N, CA, C and O atoms as a GROMACS GRO file, in nm:
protein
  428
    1UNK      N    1  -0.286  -1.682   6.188
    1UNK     CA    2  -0.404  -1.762   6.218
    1UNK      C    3  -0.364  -1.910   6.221
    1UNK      O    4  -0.312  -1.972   6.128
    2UNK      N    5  -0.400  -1.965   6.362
    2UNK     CA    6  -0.407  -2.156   6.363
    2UNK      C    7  -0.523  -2.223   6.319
    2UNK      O    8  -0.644  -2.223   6.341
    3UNK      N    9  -0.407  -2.304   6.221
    3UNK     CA   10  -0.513  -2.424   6.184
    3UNK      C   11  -0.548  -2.489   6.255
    3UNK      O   12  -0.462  -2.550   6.320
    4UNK      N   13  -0.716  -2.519   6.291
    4UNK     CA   14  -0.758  -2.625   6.419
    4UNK      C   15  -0.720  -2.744   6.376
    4UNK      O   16  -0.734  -2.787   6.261
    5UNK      N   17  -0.662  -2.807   6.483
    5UNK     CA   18  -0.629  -2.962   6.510
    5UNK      C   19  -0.723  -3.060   6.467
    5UNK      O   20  -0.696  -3.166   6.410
    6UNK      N   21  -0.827  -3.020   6.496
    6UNK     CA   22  -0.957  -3.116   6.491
    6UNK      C   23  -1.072  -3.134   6.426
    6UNK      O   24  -1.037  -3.241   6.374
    7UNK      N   25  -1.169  -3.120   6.389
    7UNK     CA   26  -1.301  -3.127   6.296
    7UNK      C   27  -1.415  -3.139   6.338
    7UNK      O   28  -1.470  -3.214   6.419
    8UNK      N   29  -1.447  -3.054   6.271
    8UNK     CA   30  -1.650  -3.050   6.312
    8UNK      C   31  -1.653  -3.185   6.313
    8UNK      O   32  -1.591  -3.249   6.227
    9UNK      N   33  -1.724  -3.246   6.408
    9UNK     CA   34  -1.774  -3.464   6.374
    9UNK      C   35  -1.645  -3.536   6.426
    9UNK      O   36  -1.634  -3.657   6.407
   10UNK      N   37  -1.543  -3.462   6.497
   10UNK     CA   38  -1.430  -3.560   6.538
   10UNK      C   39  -1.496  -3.599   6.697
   10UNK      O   40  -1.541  -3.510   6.770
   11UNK      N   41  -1.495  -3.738   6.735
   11UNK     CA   42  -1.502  -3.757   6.850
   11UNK      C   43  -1.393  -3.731   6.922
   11UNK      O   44  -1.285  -3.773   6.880
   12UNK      N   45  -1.402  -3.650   7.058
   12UNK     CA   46  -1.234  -3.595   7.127
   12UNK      C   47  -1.302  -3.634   7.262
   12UNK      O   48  -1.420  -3.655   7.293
   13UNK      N   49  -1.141  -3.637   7.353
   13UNK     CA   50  -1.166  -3.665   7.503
   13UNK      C   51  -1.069  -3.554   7.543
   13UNK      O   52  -0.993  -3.504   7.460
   14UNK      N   53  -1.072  -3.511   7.691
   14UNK     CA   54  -1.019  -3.395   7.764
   14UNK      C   55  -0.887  -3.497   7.780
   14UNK      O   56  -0.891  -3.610   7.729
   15UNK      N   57  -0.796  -3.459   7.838
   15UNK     CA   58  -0.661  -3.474   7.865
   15UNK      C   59  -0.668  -3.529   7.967
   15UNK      O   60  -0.618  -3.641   7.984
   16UNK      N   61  -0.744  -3.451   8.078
   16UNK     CA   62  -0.722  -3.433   8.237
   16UNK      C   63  -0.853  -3.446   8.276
   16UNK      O   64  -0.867  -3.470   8.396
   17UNK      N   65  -0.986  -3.435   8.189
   17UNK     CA   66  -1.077  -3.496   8.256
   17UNK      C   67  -1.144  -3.562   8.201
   17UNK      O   68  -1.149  -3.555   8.078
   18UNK      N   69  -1.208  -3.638   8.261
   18UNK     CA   70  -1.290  -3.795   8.237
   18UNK      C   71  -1.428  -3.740   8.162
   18UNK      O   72  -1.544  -3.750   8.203
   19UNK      N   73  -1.381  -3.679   8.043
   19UNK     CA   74  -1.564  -3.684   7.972
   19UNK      C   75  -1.457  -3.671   7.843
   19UNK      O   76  -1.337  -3.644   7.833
   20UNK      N   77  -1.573  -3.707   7.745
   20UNK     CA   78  -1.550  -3.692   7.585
   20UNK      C   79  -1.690  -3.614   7.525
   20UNK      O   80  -1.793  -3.582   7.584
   21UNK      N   81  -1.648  -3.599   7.381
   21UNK     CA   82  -1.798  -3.585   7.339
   21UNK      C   83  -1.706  -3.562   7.177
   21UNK      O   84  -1.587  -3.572   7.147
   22UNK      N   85  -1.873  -3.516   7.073
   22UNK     CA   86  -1.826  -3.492   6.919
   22UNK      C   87  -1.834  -3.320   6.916
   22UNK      O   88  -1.899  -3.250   6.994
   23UNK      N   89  -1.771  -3.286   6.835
   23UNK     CA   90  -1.698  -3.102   6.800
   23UNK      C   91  -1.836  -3.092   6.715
   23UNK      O   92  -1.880  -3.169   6.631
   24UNK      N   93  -1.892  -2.964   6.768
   24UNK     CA   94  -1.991  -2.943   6.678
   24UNK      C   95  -2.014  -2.800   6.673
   24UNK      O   96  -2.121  -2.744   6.646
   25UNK      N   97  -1.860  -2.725   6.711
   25UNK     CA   98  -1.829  -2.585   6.618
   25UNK      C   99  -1.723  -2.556   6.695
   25UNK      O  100  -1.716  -2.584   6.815
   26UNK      N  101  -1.604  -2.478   6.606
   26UNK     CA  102  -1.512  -2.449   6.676
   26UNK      C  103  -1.499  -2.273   6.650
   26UNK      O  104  -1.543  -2.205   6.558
   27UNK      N  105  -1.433  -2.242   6.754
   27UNK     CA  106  -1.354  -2.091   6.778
   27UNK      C  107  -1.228  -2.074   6.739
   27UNK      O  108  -1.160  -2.173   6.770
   28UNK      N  109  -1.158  -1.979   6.677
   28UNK     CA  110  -1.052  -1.948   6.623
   28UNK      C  111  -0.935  -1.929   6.731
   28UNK      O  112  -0.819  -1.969   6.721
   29UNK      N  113  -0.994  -1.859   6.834
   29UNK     CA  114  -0.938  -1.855   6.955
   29UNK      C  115  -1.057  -1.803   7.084
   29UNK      O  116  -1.173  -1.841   7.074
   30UNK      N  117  -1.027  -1.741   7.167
   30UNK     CA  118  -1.113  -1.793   7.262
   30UNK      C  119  -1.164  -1.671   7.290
   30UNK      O  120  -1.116  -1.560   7.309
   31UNK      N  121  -1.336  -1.744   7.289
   31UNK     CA  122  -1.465  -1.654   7.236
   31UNK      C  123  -1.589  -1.714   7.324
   31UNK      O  124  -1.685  -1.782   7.287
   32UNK      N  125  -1.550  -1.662   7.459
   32UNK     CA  126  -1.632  -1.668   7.577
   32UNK      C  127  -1.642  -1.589   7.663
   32UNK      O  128  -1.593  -1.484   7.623
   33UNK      N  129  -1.693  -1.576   7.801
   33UNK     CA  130  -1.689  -1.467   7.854
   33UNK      C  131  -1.556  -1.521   7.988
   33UNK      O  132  -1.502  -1.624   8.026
   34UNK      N  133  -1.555  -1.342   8.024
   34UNK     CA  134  -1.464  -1.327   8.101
   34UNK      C  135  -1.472  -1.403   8.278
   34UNK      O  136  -1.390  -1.419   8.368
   35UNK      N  137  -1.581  -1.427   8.265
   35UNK     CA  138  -1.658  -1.438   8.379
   35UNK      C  139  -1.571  -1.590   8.376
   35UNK      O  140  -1.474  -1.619   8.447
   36UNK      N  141  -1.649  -1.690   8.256
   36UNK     CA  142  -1.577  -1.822   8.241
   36UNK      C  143  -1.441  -1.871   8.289
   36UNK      O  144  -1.388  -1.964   8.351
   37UNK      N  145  -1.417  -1.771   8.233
   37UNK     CA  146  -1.225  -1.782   8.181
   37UNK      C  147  -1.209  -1.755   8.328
   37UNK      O  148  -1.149  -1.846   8.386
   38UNK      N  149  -1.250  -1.649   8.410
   38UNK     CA  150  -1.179  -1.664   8.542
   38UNK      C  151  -1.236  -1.741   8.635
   38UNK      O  152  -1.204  -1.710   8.750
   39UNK      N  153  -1.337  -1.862   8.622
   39UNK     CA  154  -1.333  -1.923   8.648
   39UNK      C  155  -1.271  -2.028   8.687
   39UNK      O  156  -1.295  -2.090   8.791
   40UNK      N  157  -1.168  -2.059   8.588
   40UNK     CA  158  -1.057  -2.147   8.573
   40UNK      C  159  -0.944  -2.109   8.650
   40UNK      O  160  -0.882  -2.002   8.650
   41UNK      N  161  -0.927  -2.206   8.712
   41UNK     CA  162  -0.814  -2.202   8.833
   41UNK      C  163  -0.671  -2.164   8.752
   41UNK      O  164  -0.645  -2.240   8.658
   42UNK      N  165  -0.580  -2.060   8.776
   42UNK     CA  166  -0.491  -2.025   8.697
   42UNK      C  167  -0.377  -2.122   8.659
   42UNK      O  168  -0.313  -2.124   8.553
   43UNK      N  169  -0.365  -2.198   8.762
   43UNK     CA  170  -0.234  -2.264   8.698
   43UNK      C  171  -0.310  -2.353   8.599
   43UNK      O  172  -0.239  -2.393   8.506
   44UNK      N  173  -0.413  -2.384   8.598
   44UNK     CA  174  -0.450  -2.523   8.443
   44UNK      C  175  -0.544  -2.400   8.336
   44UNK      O  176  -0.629  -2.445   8.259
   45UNK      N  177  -0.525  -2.292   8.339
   45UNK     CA  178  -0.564  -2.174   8.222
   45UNK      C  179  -0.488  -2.197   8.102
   45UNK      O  180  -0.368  -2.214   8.077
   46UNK      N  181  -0.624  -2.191   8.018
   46UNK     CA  182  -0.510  -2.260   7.909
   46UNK      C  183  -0.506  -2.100   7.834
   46UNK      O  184  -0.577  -2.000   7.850
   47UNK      N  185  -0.419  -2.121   7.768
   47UNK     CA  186  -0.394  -1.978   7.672
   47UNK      C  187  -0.492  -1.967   7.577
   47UNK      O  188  -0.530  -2.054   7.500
   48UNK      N  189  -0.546  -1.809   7.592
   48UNK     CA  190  -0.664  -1.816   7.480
   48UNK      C  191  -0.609  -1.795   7.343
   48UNK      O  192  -0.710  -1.797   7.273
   49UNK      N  193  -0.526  -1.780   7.280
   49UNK     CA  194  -0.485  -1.764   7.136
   49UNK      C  195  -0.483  -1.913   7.097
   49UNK      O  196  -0.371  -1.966   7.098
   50UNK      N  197  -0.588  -1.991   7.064
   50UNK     CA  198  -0.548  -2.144   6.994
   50UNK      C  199  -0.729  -2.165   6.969
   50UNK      O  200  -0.813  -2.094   7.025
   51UNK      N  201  -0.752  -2.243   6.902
   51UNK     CA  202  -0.870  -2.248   6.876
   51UNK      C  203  -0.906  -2.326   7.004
   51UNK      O  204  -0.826  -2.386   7.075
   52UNK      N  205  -1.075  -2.313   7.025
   52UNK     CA  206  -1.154  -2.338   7.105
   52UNK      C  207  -1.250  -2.414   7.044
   52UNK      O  208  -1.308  -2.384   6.940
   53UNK      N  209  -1.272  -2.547   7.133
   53UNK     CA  210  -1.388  -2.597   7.051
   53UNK      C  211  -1.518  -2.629   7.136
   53UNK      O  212  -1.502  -2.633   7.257
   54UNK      N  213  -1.627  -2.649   7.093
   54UNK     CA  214  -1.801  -2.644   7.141
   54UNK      C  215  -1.792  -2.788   7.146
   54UNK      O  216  -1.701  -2.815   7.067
   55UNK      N  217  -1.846  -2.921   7.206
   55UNK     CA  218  -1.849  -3.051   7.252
   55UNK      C  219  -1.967  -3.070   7.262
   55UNK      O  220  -2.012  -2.972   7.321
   56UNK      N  221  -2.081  -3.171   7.227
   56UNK     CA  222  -2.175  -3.220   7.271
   56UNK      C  223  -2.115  -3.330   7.356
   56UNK      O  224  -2.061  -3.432   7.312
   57UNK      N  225  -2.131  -3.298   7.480
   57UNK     CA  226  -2.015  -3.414   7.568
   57UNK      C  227  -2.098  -3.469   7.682
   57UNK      O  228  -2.215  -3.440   7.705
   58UNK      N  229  -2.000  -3.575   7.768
   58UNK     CA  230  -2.086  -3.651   7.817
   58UNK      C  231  -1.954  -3.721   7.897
   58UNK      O  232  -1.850  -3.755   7.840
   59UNK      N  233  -1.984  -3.734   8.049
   59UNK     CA  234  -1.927  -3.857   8.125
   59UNK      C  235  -1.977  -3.961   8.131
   59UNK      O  236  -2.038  -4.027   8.046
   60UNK      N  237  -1.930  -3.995   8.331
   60UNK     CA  238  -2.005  -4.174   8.345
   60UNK      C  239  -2.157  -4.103   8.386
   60UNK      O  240  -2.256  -4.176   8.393
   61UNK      N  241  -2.163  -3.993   8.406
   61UNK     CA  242  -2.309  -3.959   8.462
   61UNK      C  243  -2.404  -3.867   8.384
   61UNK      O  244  -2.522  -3.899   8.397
   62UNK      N  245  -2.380  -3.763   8.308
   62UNK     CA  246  -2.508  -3.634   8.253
   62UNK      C  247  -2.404  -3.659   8.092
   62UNK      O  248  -2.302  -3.713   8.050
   63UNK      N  249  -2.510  -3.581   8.056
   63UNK     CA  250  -2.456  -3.493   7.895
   63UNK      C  251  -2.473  -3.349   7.937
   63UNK      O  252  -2.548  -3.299   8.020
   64UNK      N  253  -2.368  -3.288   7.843
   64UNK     CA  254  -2.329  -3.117   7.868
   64UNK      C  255  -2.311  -3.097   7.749
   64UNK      O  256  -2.305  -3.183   7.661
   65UNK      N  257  -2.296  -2.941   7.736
   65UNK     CA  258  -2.202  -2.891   7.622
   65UNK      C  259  -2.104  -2.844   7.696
   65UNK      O  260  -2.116  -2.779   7.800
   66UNK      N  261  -1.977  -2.887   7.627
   66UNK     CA  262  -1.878  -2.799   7.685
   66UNK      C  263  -1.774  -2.734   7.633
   66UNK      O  264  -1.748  -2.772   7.518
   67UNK      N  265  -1.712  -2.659   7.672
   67UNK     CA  266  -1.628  -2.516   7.565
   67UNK      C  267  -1.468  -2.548   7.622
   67UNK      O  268  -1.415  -2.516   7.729
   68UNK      N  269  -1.407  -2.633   7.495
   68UNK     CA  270  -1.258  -2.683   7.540
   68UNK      C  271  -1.178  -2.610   7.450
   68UNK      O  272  -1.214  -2.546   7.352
   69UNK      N  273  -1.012  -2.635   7.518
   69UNK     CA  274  -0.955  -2.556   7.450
   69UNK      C  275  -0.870  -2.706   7.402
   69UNK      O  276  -0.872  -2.820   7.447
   70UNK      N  277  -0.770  -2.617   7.246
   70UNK     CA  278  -0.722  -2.739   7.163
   70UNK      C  279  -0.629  -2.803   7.258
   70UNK      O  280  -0.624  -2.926   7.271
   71UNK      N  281  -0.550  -2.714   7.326
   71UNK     CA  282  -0.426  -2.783   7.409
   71UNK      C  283  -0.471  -2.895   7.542
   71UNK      O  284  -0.400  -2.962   7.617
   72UNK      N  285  -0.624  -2.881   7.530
   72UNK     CA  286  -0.662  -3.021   7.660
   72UNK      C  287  -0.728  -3.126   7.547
   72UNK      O  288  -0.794  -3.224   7.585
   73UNK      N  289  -0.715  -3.111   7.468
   73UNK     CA  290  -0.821  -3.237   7.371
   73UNK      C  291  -0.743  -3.346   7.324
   73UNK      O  292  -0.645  -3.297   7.269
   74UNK      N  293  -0.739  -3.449   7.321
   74UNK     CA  294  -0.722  -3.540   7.164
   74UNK      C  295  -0.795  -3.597   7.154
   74UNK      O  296  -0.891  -3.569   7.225
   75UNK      N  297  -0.805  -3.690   7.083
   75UNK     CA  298  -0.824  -3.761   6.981
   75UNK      C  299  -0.908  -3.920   7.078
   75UNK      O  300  -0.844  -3.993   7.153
   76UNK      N  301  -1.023  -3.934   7.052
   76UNK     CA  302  -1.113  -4.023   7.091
   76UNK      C  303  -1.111  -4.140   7.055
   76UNK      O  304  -1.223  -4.163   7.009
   77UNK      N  305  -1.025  -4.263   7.046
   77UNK     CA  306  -0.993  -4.379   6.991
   77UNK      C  307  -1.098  -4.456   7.029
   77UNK      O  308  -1.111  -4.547   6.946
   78UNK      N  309  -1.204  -4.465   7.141
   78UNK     CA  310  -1.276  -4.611   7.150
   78UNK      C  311  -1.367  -4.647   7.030
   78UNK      O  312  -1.411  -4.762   7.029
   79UNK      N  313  -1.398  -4.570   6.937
   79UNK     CA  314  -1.477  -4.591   6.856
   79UNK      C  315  -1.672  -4.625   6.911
   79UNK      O  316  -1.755  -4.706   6.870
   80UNK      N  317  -1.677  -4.528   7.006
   80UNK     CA  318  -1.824  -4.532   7.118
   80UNK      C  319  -1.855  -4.424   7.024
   80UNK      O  320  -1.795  -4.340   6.957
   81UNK      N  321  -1.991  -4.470   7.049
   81UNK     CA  322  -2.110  -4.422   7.002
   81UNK      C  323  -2.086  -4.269   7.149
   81UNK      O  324  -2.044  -4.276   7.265
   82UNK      N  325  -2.131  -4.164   7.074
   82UNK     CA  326  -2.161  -4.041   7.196
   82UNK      C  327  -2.296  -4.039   7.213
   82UNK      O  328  -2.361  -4.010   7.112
   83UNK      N  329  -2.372  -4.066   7.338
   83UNK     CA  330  -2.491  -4.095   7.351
   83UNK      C  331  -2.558  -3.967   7.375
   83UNK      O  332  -2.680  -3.981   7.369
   84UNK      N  333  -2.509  -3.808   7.408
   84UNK     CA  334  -2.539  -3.692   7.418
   84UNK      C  335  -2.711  -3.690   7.308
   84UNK      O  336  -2.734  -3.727   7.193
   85UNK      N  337  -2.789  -3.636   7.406
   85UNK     CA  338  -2.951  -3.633   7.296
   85UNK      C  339  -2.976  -3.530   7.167
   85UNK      O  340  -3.072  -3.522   7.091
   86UNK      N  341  -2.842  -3.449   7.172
   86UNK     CA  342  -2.871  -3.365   7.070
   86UNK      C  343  -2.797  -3.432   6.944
   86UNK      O  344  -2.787  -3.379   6.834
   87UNK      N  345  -2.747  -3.557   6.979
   87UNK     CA  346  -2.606  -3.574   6.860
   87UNK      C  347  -2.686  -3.602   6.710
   87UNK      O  348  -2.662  -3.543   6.605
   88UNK      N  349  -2.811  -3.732   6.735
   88UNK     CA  350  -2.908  -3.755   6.639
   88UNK      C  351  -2.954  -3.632   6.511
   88UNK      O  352  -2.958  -3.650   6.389
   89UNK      N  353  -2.996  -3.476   6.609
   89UNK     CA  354  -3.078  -3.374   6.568
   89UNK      C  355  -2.908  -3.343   6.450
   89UNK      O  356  -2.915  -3.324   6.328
   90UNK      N  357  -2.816  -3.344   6.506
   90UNK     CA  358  -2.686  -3.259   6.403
   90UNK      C  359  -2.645  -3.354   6.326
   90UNK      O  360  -2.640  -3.323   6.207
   91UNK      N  361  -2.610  -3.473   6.356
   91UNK     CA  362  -2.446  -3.552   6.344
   91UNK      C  363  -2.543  -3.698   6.277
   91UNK      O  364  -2.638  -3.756   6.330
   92UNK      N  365  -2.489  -3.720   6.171
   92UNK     CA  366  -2.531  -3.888   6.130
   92UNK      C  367  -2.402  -3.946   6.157
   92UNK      O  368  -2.296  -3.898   6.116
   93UNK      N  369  -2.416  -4.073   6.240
   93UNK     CA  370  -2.284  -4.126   6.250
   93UNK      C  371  -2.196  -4.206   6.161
   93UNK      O  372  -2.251  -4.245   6.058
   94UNK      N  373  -2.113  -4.227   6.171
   94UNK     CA  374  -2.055  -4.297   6.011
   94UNK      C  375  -1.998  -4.402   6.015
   94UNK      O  376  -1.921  -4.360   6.101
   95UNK      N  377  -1.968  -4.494   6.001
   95UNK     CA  378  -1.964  -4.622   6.045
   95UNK      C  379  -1.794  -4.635   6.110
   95UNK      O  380  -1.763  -4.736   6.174
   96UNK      N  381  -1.718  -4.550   6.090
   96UNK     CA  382  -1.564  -4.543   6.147
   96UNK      C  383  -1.572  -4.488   6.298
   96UNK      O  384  -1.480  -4.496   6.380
   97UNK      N  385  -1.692  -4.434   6.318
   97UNK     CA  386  -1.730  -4.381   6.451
   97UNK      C  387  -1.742  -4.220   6.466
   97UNK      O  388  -1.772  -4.157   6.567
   98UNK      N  389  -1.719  -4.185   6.374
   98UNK     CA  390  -1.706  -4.002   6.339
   98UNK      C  391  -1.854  -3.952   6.318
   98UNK      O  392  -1.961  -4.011   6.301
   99UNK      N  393  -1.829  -3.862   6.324
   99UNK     CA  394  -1.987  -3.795   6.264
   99UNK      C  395  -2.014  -3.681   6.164
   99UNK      O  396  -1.936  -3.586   6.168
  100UNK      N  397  -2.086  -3.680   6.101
  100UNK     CA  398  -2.106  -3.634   5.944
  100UNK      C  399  -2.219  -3.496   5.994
  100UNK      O  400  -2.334  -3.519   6.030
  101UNK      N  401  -2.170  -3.376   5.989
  101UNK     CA  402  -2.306  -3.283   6.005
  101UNK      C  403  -2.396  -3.301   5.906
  101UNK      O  404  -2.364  -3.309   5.787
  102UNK      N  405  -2.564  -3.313   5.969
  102UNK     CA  406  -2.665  -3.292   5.873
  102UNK      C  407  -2.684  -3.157   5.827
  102UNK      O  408  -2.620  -3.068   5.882
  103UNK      N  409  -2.747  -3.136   5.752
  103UNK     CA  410  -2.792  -3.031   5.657
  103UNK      C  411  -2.871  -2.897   5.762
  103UNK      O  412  -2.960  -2.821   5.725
  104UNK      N  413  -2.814  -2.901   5.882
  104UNK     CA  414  -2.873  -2.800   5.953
  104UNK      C  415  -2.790  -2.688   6.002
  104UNK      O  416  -2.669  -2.693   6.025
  105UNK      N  417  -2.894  -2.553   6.018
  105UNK     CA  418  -2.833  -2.431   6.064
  105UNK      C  419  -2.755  -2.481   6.229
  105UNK      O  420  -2.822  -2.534   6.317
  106UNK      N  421  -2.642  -2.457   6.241
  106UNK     CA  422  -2.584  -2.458   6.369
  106UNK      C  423  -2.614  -2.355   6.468
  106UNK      O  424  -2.637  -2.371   6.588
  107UNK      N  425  -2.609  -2.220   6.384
  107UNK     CA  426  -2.562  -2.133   6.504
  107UNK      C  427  -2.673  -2.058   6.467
  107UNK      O  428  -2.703  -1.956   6.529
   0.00000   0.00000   0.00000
């Protein structure tokens, strides 16, 4: 079993694409449907054995949720606020720019 890279409340950005958002549950490895997964154009398929994480995310245009894998993520340095409308209802923000889950059922 892999230890996830990252943390419930870590702000992360994609590698290769232009959105970020905050982790607000992760997968051990990859726990979606098949339908998804072949969605994904094969040569950028990422391997499902690595944890998977859930995003309240957001570009220059909408908010989404979106279902990333660890090997496209790091680490969110601007220290931005994630303006996504659900972030308020989960996440108190913390003054380093991270976010703290509130006291609520997730799943």
């Amino acid at each position: 079993m892999r230890t996830a890279k990252f943390r419930i409340g870590q702000v992360v950005r994609h590698r290769i694409y232009p959105f970020r958002g905050v982790i607000f549950d992760v997968d051990p490895t990859f726990s979606n449907t098949e339908e998804w997964w072949n969605a994904i154009p094969e040569d950028v398929r990422p391997v499902r054995d690595q944890p998977f994480y859930h995003l309240l995310a957001e570009n220059e245009e909408t908010e989404y949720v979106a279902y990333v894998s660890e090997q496209n993520l790091e680490p969110d340095m601007t220290g931005e606020p994630v303006r996504h409308p659900q972030v308020e209802e989960i996440f108190e923000e913390q003054t380093d720019g991270s976010y703290l889950p509130r006291s609520v059922e997730i799943h």
